[in-house]
Amino acid sequence: MPFVFYWNSFGEPKVIYISSILFFCLLISFGVREFQKADATIKKYFIPGLFFKLICGIGVGVLYSYYYESGDTFVFFEDGKKIADLAFTDTRKFFQFLWNGDENFTIWSQLKLTQPRALFFSKLTAIGYLISFGNYWMVSMLFSLVSFLSVWKLVEKIVEFFPATKQAAVIAFLFFPSVVFWSSGLMKESIAMAGLFAVAYVFLKYWVQNKINIFDVVVLIIGFWLLWNLKYYYAGILLISVGAMLIARLVLKKRSMSTLQTVILFLGILILPSLLVTQLHPNFYASRILEVVIKNYEAYRVISKPENLIGYYHLEPTLTSFLLNAPWALVSGLFRPCIWEARSLFQIIAGVETLAVLVLFLNLLKRLKNISITPNLLVLLGVITYIMLLAFFLALSTPNMGTLVRYRVGFYPFFVFLLLLANPWITQRNRFLVK
């Protein structure tokens, strides 16, 4: 019989195993170790970044408690609690459900969210519930901590390989408000972004050093597994971008090309990984991807207020219609909601942020003639491809501007990062893009 004690949460007694305390101690010790070994140039950002992340995680719960008065975050917690209760009544069934839970289990009828990605996250929440004292706010902080440690490792690696990008990386990944807020707390994006940053960390390490160790392979597998199960469209577009980068580098090893030739080569190579990705998920199939996007668009159009909806011109599941609406979708994905479209406090905050991003972008356009591409061209092309494709598809399939602000955290830190790199106000000694 394991050692247990009781914790009062929302007025209900909860059984807590000593392993919960041990796990948190282990996680905290890992964070302390990361802080102690961090490079002196960014070490000062660790504590403020972690504190900001944890506060944002709590803020997500507060927002859905008092402003929206409902939200998936609490439904995930309740479903996670029901799954976790199996661990106390039937441990074998608990692990069986985690591995392959379906409608054949009695608990299935008790769950509110049974779609594959939602159910996957509820299972993760159940694990978090068991090791976080059965308390919503503790699970929220646990997920925020995991998300922070993942993004911290990526920032650390970016700064190690490209020291001049320090300011841009710190601002874009650790302190940009919407990015930090919507990738914190008990939300799918919190763990999905942890997976995305983990994959980016390993890929960047391999790209620069041409080698990775067994620990990196494990991190890569777990990170991609989490990302694919929670946000498969993030993963799919990431595979296209990364695949094109790797193939292009192999080609360029055998010949020398100008900047223009390299760009043309990269765009041509994009076809290969794109064809591969279309076979990885039913929603990516060439025969139905356009219909899936339209179906999602219509679902959001029905539930969205007109003032919060991104409108398109005769949007239909045809390539011609998509190409016709592509410019507006891209602009909307990157720069909306605009400040003049705001109707509430949170829309005003989002509008101010996108206005700042727009100013950075316009400044970049103004300085384009002074920017000379350095040997990081393939990295730049890969990141731009990821940003543009994800912004395009998200804006079309998620036309509700409030929801779009949340979903675009999948590409927004990378977009802000590139804009800051090209801005003299932030990085006056930058050598990543400018000679």
Coordinates of C-alpha atoms in Angstrom, one line a residue:
M1 CA 0.0 0.0 0.0
P2 CA 1.7 3.3 -1.1
F3 CA 2.0 6.2 1.3
V4 CA -0.8 8.6 0.8
F5 CA -2.2 11.8 2.3
Y6 CA -5.1 14.1 1.6
W7 CA -5.3 17.5 -0.1
N8 CA -8.4 19.7 -0.1
S9 CA -9.1 20.9 -3.6
F10 CA -12.4 22.7 -4.4
G11 CA -13.7 21.3 -1.1
E12 CA -13.1 17.6 -2.1
P13 CA -10.5 15.3 -0.5
K14 CA -8.0 14.0 -3.1
V15 CA -5.6 11.1 -2.7
I16 CA -2.1 12.1 -3.3
Y17 CA 0.8 9.7 -3.8
I18 CA 4.3 10.6 -2.6
S19 CA 5.4 10.0 -6.2
S20 CA 3.7 13.3 -7.0
I21 CA 6.0 15.2 -4.7
L22 CA 9.0 13.3 -6.0
F23 CA 8.0 14.1 -9.6
F24 CA 7.7 17.8 -8.9
C25 CA 11.0 17.8 -7.1
L26 CA 12.6 16.1 -10.1
L27 CA 11.1 18.6 -12.5
I28 CA 12.1 21.6 -10.3
S29 CA 15.6 20.2 -9.9
F30 CA 15.8 19.9 -13.7
G31 CA 14.8 23.5 -14.0
V32 CA 17.4 24.5 -11.4
R33 CA 20.1 22.6 -13.3
E34 CA 19.1 24.3 -16.5
F35 CA 19.3 27.7 -14.8
Q36 CA 22.7 27.0 -13.2
K37 CA 24.3 25.9 -16.5
A38 CA 22.7 28.5 -18.7
D39 CA 25.0 30.8 -20.6
A40 CA 25.7 34.0 -18.6
T41 CA 24.4 36.2 -21.5
I42 CA 20.8 34.8 -21.2
K43 CA 20.8 33.4 -17.6
K44 CA 19.2 36.6 -16.3
Y45 CA 16.1 35.9 -18.4
F46 CA 15.4 32.4 -16.9
I47 CA 13.6 33.4 -13.7
P48 CA 11.6 36.3 -15.3
G49 CA 10.7 34.1 -18.2
L50 CA 9.6 31.2 -16.0
F51 CA 7.6 33.5 -13.7
F52 CA 5.9 35.1 -16.8
K53 CA 5.0 31.6 -18.1
L54 CA 3.5 30.4 -14.8
I55 CA 1.5 33.6 -14.4
C56 CA 0.1 33.3 -17.9
G57 CA -0.8 29.7 -17.2
I58 CA -2.8 30.9 -14.2
G59 CA -4.2 33.7 -16.3
V60 CA -5.6 31.3 -18.8
G61 CA -7.7 29.7 -16.1
V62 CA -8.8 33.0 -14.7
L63 CA -9.7 34.2 -18.2
Y64 CA -12.0 31.3 -18.8
S65 CA -13.4 31.4 -15.3
Y66 CA -14.5 35.0 -15.2
Y67 CA -14.5 36.4 -18.8
Y68 CA -15.6 33.6 -21.0
E69 CA -17.3 31.7 -18.2
S70 CA -16.6 28.4 -19.9
G71 CA -13.9 26.8 -22.0
D72 CA -12.3 23.5 -23.0
T73 CA -9.6 24.0 -20.3
F74 CA -12.1 23.0 -17.6
V75 CA -13.7 20.3 -19.7
F76 CA -10.2 18.8 -20.3
F77 CA -9.6 18.8 -16.5
E78 CA -12.9 17.2 -15.7
D79 CA -12.4 14.5 -18.4
G80 CA -8.8 14.0 -17.2
K81 CA -10.1 13.6 -13.6
K82 CA -12.6 10.9 -14.7
I83 CA -9.8 9.0 -16.5
A84 CA -7.4 9.4 -13.6
D85 CA -10.0 8.0 -11.2
L86 CA -9.6 4.7 -13.0
A87 CA -6.1 4.5 -11.6
F88 CA -7.7 4.1 -8.1
T89 CA -10.5 1.8 -9.1
D90 CA -9.0 -0.4 -11.8
T91 CA -5.3 0.3 -12.5
R92 CA -5.1 -2.2 -15.4
K93 CA -8.1 -0.5 -17.2
F94 CA -6.5 2.9 -16.6
F95 CA -3.3 1.9 -18.5
Q96 CA -5.4 0.2 -21.1
F97 CA -7.5 3.3 -21.7
L98 CA -4.3 5.5 -21.9
W99 CA -2.9 3.2 -24.5
N100 CA -6.0 2.6 -26.6
G101 CA -9.1 4.0 -25.1
D102 CA -12.3 3.8 -27.2
E103 CA -16.1 3.4 -26.9
N104 CA -15.7 -0.2 -25.6
F105 CA -14.7 1.3 -22.2
T106 CA -17.5 2.1 -19.7
I107 CA -15.8 5.5 -19.0
W108 CA -16.3 6.6 -22.6
S109 CA -19.9 7.6 -22.1
Q110 CA -18.8 9.9 -19.2
L111 CA -16.4 11.9 -21.2
K112 CA -17.5 15.2 -22.9
L113 CA -14.6 15.4 -25.5
T114 CA -14.0 12.2 -27.4
Q115 CA -12.5 13.5 -30.6
P116 CA -9.0 11.9 -31.1
R117 CA -6.9 15.0 -30.4
A118 CA -9.1 16.2 -27.5
L119 CA -9.1 12.7 -26.0
F120 CA -5.3 12.5 -26.3
F121 CA -5.0 15.7 -24.3
S122 CA -7.5 14.5 -21.7
K123 CA -5.2 11.5 -21.2
L124 CA -2.2 13.8 -20.7
T125 CA -4.3 15.8 -18.3
A126 CA -5.2 12.6 -16.4
I127 CA -1.5 11.9 -15.9
G128 CA -1.0 15.6 -14.9
Y129 CA -3.9 15.2 -12.5
L130 CA -2.3 12.2 -10.7
I131 CA 1.1 13.9 -10.3
S132 CA -0.3 17.4 -9.6
F133 CA -2.3 16.8 -6.4
G134 CA -5.6 16.6 -8.3
N135 CA -5.7 20.4 -8.5
Y136 CA -6.6 22.3 -11.7
W137 CA -4.1 25.1 -11.0
M138 CA -1.3 22.7 -10.2
V139 CA -1.9 20.9 -13.5
S140 CA -1.9 24.2 -15.2
M141 CA 1.5 25.2 -13.7
L142 CA 2.9 21.7 -14.5
F143 CA 2.0 22.1 -18.2
S144 CA 3.3 25.7 -18.2
L145 CA 6.6 24.5 -16.6
V146 CA 7.0 21.8 -19.3
S147 CA 6.3 24.3 -22.0
F148 CA 8.8 26.8 -20.6
L149 CA 11.6 24.3 -20.3
S150 CA 11.1 23.3 -23.9
V151 CA 11.2 26.8 -25.3
W152 CA 14.1 27.7 -23.0
K153 CA 16.2 24.9 -24.5
L154 CA 15.4 26.1 -28.0
V155 CA 16.3 29.7 -27.1
E156 CA 19.5 28.5 -25.5
K157 CA 20.5 26.7 -28.6
I158 CA 19.6 29.6 -30.9
V159 CA 21.8 31.9 -28.9
E160 CA 24.6 29.4 -28.7
F161 CA 24.7 29.0 -32.5
F162 CA 23.8 32.6 -33.5
P163 CA 24.9 34.8 -30.6
A164 CA 23.8 38.0 -32.4
T165 CA 20.2 36.9 -32.3
K166 CA 20.0 36.9 -28.5
Q167 CA 17.6 39.9 -28.1
A168 CA 15.3 38.7 -30.9
A169 CA 15.1 35.2 -29.6
V170 CA 14.5 36.2 -26.0
I171 CA 11.7 38.7 -26.9
A172 CA 10.0 36.5 -29.5
F173 CA 10.0 33.2 -27.7
L174 CA 10.1 34.1 -24.0
F175 CA 8.3 37.4 -23.6
F176 CA 6.0 38.1 -26.6
P177 CA 2.6 38.3 -24.8
S178 CA 0.2 36.3 -27.0
V179 CA 2.8 33.6 -27.7
V180 CA 3.5 33.1 -24.0
F181 CA -0.1 33.4 -22.9
W182 CA -1.7 31.0 -25.4
S183 CA 1.1 28.4 -25.0
S184 CA 0.6 28.2 -21.2
G185 CA -1.7 26.5 -18.8
L186 CA -4.1 23.6 -19.2
M187 CA -4.4 24.0 -23.0
K188 CA -3.6 21.8 -26.0
E189 CA -1.3 24.5 -27.3
S190 CA 0.8 24.4 -24.1
I191 CA 2.0 20.8 -24.7
A192 CA 1.8 21.0 -28.5
M193 CA 4.2 24.0 -28.5
A194 CA 6.5 22.1 -26.0
G195 CA 6.6 19.3 -28.7
L196 CA 7.2 21.8 -31.5
F197 CA 10.0 23.6 -29.6
A198 CA 11.6 20.2 -28.8
V199 CA 11.6 19.2 -32.5
A200 CA 13.0 22.5 -33.5
Y201 CA 15.7 22.2 -30.8
V202 CA 16.9 18.8 -32.1
F203 CA 16.7 19.8 -35.8
L204 CA 18.7 23.0 -35.2
K205 CA 21.3 21.1 -33.3
Y206 CA 21.6 18.6 -36.2
W207 CA 21.6 21.3 -38.8
V208 CA 24.5 23.1 -37.3
Q209 CA 26.6 20.2 -35.8
N210 CA 25.6 17.4 -38.2
K211 CA 25.1 15.1 -35.3
I212 CA 22.8 14.3 -32.4
N213 CA 23.0 11.9 -29.5
I214 CA 20.5 9.2 -28.3
F215 CA 19.0 11.6 -25.9
D216 CA 18.2 14.0 -28.7
V217 CA 16.6 11.2 -30.7
V218 CA 14.3 10.4 -27.7
V219 CA 13.4 14.1 -27.4
L220 CA 12.7 14.3 -31.1
I221 CA 10.4 11.2 -31.0
I222 CA 8.5 12.4 -28.0
G223 CA 8.2 15.9 -29.2
F224 CA 6.9 14.9 -32.6
W225 CA 4.6 12.4 -31.1
L226 CA 3.0 15.1 -28.9
L227 CA 2.9 17.6 -31.8
W228 CA 1.3 15.1 -34.2
N229 CA -1.4 14.0 -31.8
L230 CA -2.3 17.5 -30.7
K231 CA -1.7 19.7 -33.7
Y232 CA -1.1 17.4 -36.7
Y233 CA -1.3 20.4 -39.1
Y234 CA 1.6 22.1 -37.3
A235 CA 3.6 18.9 -37.7
G236 CA 2.7 18.4 -41.3
I237 CA 3.8 21.9 -42.4
L238 CA 6.9 21.5 -40.3
L239 CA 7.8 18.3 -42.1
I240 CA 7.4 20.1 -45.5
S241 CA 9.7 22.9 -44.4
V242 CA 12.3 20.8 -42.8
G243 CA 12.2 18.2 -45.6
A244 CA 12.8 20.9 -48.2
M245 CA 15.7 22.3 -46.2
L246 CA 17.4 18.9 -45.8
I247 CA 17.0 18.0 -49.5
A248 CA 18.2 21.4 -50.7
R249 CA 21.3 21.2 -48.5
L250 CA 22.2 17.8 -50.0
V251 CA 21.8 19.3 -53.5
L252 CA 23.9 22.3 -52.7
K253 CA 26.7 20.2 -51.3
K254 CA 27.5 19.1 -54.9
R255 CA 27.2 22.5 -56.6
S256 CA 27.4 26.2 -56.0
M257 CA 24.4 28.4 -56.7
S258 CA 23.5 32.1 -56.5
T259 CA 20.9 33.3 -54.0
L260 CA 18.2 33.5 -56.7
Q261 CA 19.1 29.9 -57.9
T262 CA 18.9 28.7 -54.4
V263 CA 15.5 30.2 -53.8
I264 CA 14.2 28.7 -57.1
L265 CA 15.7 25.3 -56.1
F266 CA 14.1 25.4 -52.7
L267 CA 10.7 26.3 -54.1
G268 CA 10.9 23.4 -56.6
I269 CA 12.0 20.9 -53.9
L270 CA 9.0 21.8 -51.7
I271 CA 6.9 19.6 -54.0
L272 CA 8.6 16.4 -52.8
P273 CA 8.0 16.7 -49.0
S274 CA 4.5 18.1 -49.7
L275 CA 3.6 15.0 -51.6
L276 CA 4.9 12.8 -48.8
V277 CA 2.9 14.7 -46.2
T278 CA -0.3 14.3 -48.1
Q279 CA -0.1 10.6 -47.4
L280 CA 0.3 10.9 -43.6
H281 CA -3.2 12.0 -42.5
P282 CA -6.6 11.6 -44.1
N283 CA -7.2 15.4 -43.9
F284 CA -4.0 16.0 -45.9
Y285 CA -5.1 13.8 -48.8
A286 CA -5.0 15.9 -52.0
S287 CA -8.5 14.8 -52.9
R288 CA -10.0 16.2 -49.7
I289 CA -7.7 18.8 -48.1
L290 CA -9.5 21.7 -49.7
E291 CA -12.9 20.3 -48.6
V292 CA -11.6 19.9 -45.0
V293 CA -10.5 23.5 -44.9
I294 CA -13.9 24.7 -46.2
K295 CA -15.8 22.5 -43.7
N296 CA -13.8 24.0 -40.8
Y297 CA -14.4 27.5 -42.2
E298 CA -18.1 26.9 -42.3
A299 CA -18.2 25.5 -38.8
Y300 CA -16.5 28.7 -37.5
R301 CA -18.6 31.0 -39.7
V302 CA -21.8 29.6 -38.1
I303 CA -20.7 30.2 -34.5
S304 CA -18.8 33.5 -35.0
K305 CA -20.2 37.1 -34.7
P306 CA -19.9 39.0 -38.0
E307 CA -17.4 41.5 -36.6
N308 CA -15.1 38.7 -35.5
L309 CA -15.2 36.8 -38.8
I310 CA -12.6 37.0 -41.5
G311 CA -14.5 37.2 -44.8
Y312 CA -13.4 35.8 -48.1
Y313 CA -14.4 36.2 -51.7
H314 CA -16.6 33.2 -52.8
L315 CA -14.5 30.7 -50.9
E316 CA -14.9 27.3 -52.5
P317 CA -13.0 24.0 -52.3
T318 CA -11.2 24.7 -55.6
L319 CA -7.5 25.6 -56.2
T320 CA -8.6 28.7 -58.1
S321 CA -10.6 30.0 -55.1
F322 CA -7.8 29.3 -52.7
L323 CA -5.2 31.1 -54.8
L324 CA -7.6 34.0 -55.2
N325 CA -8.1 34.3 -51.4
A326 CA -4.5 33.5 -50.5
P327 CA -3.2 37.1 -50.2
W328 CA -6.0 38.1 -47.9
A329 CA -5.7 34.9 -45.8
L330 CA -2.0 35.5 -45.4
V331 CA -2.5 39.1 -44.4
S332 CA -5.2 38.1 -41.9
G333 CA -3.2 35.3 -40.4
L334 CA -0.2 37.6 -39.8
F335 CA -1.7 41.0 -39.0
R336 CA -5.3 40.7 -37.7
P337 CA -7.2 41.5 -35.6
C338 CA -6.4 45.2 -36.3
I339 CA -6.6 47.7 -33.5
W340 CA -9.6 49.4 -35.2
E341 CA -11.5 46.1 -35.3
A342 CA -11.3 45.7 -31.5
R343 CA -14.6 45.5 -29.6
S344 CA -13.4 44.4 -26.2
L345 CA -10.4 44.8 -23.9
F346 CA -8.8 41.5 -25.0
Q347 CA -9.3 42.5 -28.7
I348 CA -7.7 45.8 -28.0
I349 CA -4.7 44.0 -26.5
A350 CA -4.5 41.7 -29.5
G351 CA -4.9 44.7 -31.8
V352 CA -2.0 46.6 -30.2
E353 CA 0.2 43.6 -30.5
T354 CA -0.6 43.0 -34.2
L355 CA -0.1 46.7 -34.8
A356 CA 3.4 46.5 -33.3
V357 CA 4.1 43.4 -35.6
L358 CA 2.8 45.4 -38.6
V359 CA 5.2 48.3 -37.8
L360 CA 8.1 45.8 -37.6
F361 CA 7.1 44.3 -40.9
L362 CA 6.8 47.7 -42.7
N363 CA 10.2 48.6 -41.3
L364 CA 11.6 45.4 -42.8
L365 CA 10.1 46.3 -46.2
K366 CA 11.7 49.7 -46.0
R367 CA 15.1 48.2 -45.3
L368 CA 15.0 45.2 -47.8
K369 CA 17.5 46.8 -50.1
N370 CA 20.1 46.9 -47.3
I371 CA 19.7 43.3 -46.3
S372 CA 22.1 40.8 -47.8
I373 CA 21.4 37.1 -47.2
T374 CA 24.2 35.2 -45.5
P375 CA 24.9 31.5 -45.4
N376 CA 21.8 30.9 -43.3
L377 CA 19.7 31.3 -46.4
L378 CA 18.2 27.7 -46.3
V379 CA 17.2 28.2 -42.6
L380 CA 15.6 31.5 -43.5
L381 CA 13.7 29.9 -46.4
G382 CA 12.5 27.0 -44.3
V383 CA 11.2 29.2 -41.5
I384 CA 9.5 31.6 -44.0
T385 CA 7.8 28.6 -45.7
Y386 CA 6.6 27.3 -42.3
I387 CA 5.2 30.7 -41.3
M388 CA 3.5 31.4 -44.6
L389 CA 1.9 28.0 -45.1
L390 CA 0.6 27.7 -41.5
A391 CA -0.6 31.3 -41.5
F392 CA -2.5 30.7 -44.8
F393 CA -4.2 27.5 -43.8
L394 CA -5.1 28.7 -40.2
A395 CA -6.6 31.9 -41.5
L396 CA -8.8 30.0 -44.0
S397 CA -9.8 27.1 -41.7
T398 CA -10.1 29.2 -38.5
P399 CA -11.7 32.5 -39.6
N400 CA -12.7 33.6 -36.1
M401 CA -10.1 36.2 -35.2
G402 CA -10.2 35.5 -31.5
T403 CA -9.5 31.8 -32.1
L404 CA -6.9 32.6 -34.7
V405 CA -4.9 34.6 -32.2
R406 CA -4.7 31.5 -30.0
Y407 CA -4.0 29.0 -32.8
R408 CA -1.3 31.0 -34.5
V409 CA 1.1 30.6 -31.6
G410 CA 2.3 27.7 -33.7
F411 CA 4.1 30.1 -36.1
Y412 CA 4.0 33.6 -34.5
P413 CA 7.2 33.4 -32.4
F414 CA 9.2 32.5 -35.5
F415 CA 7.6 35.3 -37.4
V416 CA 8.3 37.9 -34.7
F417 CA 11.8 36.4 -34.4
L418 CA 12.6 37.1 -38.0
L419 CA 11.1 40.6 -37.9
L420 CA 13.2 41.5 -34.9
L421 CA 16.3 40.2 -36.5
A422 CA 15.9 42.7 -39.3
N423 CA 15.1 45.6 -37.1
P424 CA 18.0 47.9 -36.0
W425 CA 16.0 49.0 -32.9
I426 CA 16.4 45.6 -31.5
T427 CA 19.6 44.0 -32.9
Q428 CA 22.0 46.7 -34.0
R429 CA 24.9 44.3 -34.3
N430 CA 22.9 41.5 -36.0
R431 CA 24.8 39.3 -38.4
F432 CA 22.2 36.7 -39.1
L433 CA 20.5 38.5 -42.0
V434 CA 22.6 41.6 -42.5
K435 CA 26.3 41.9 -43.3

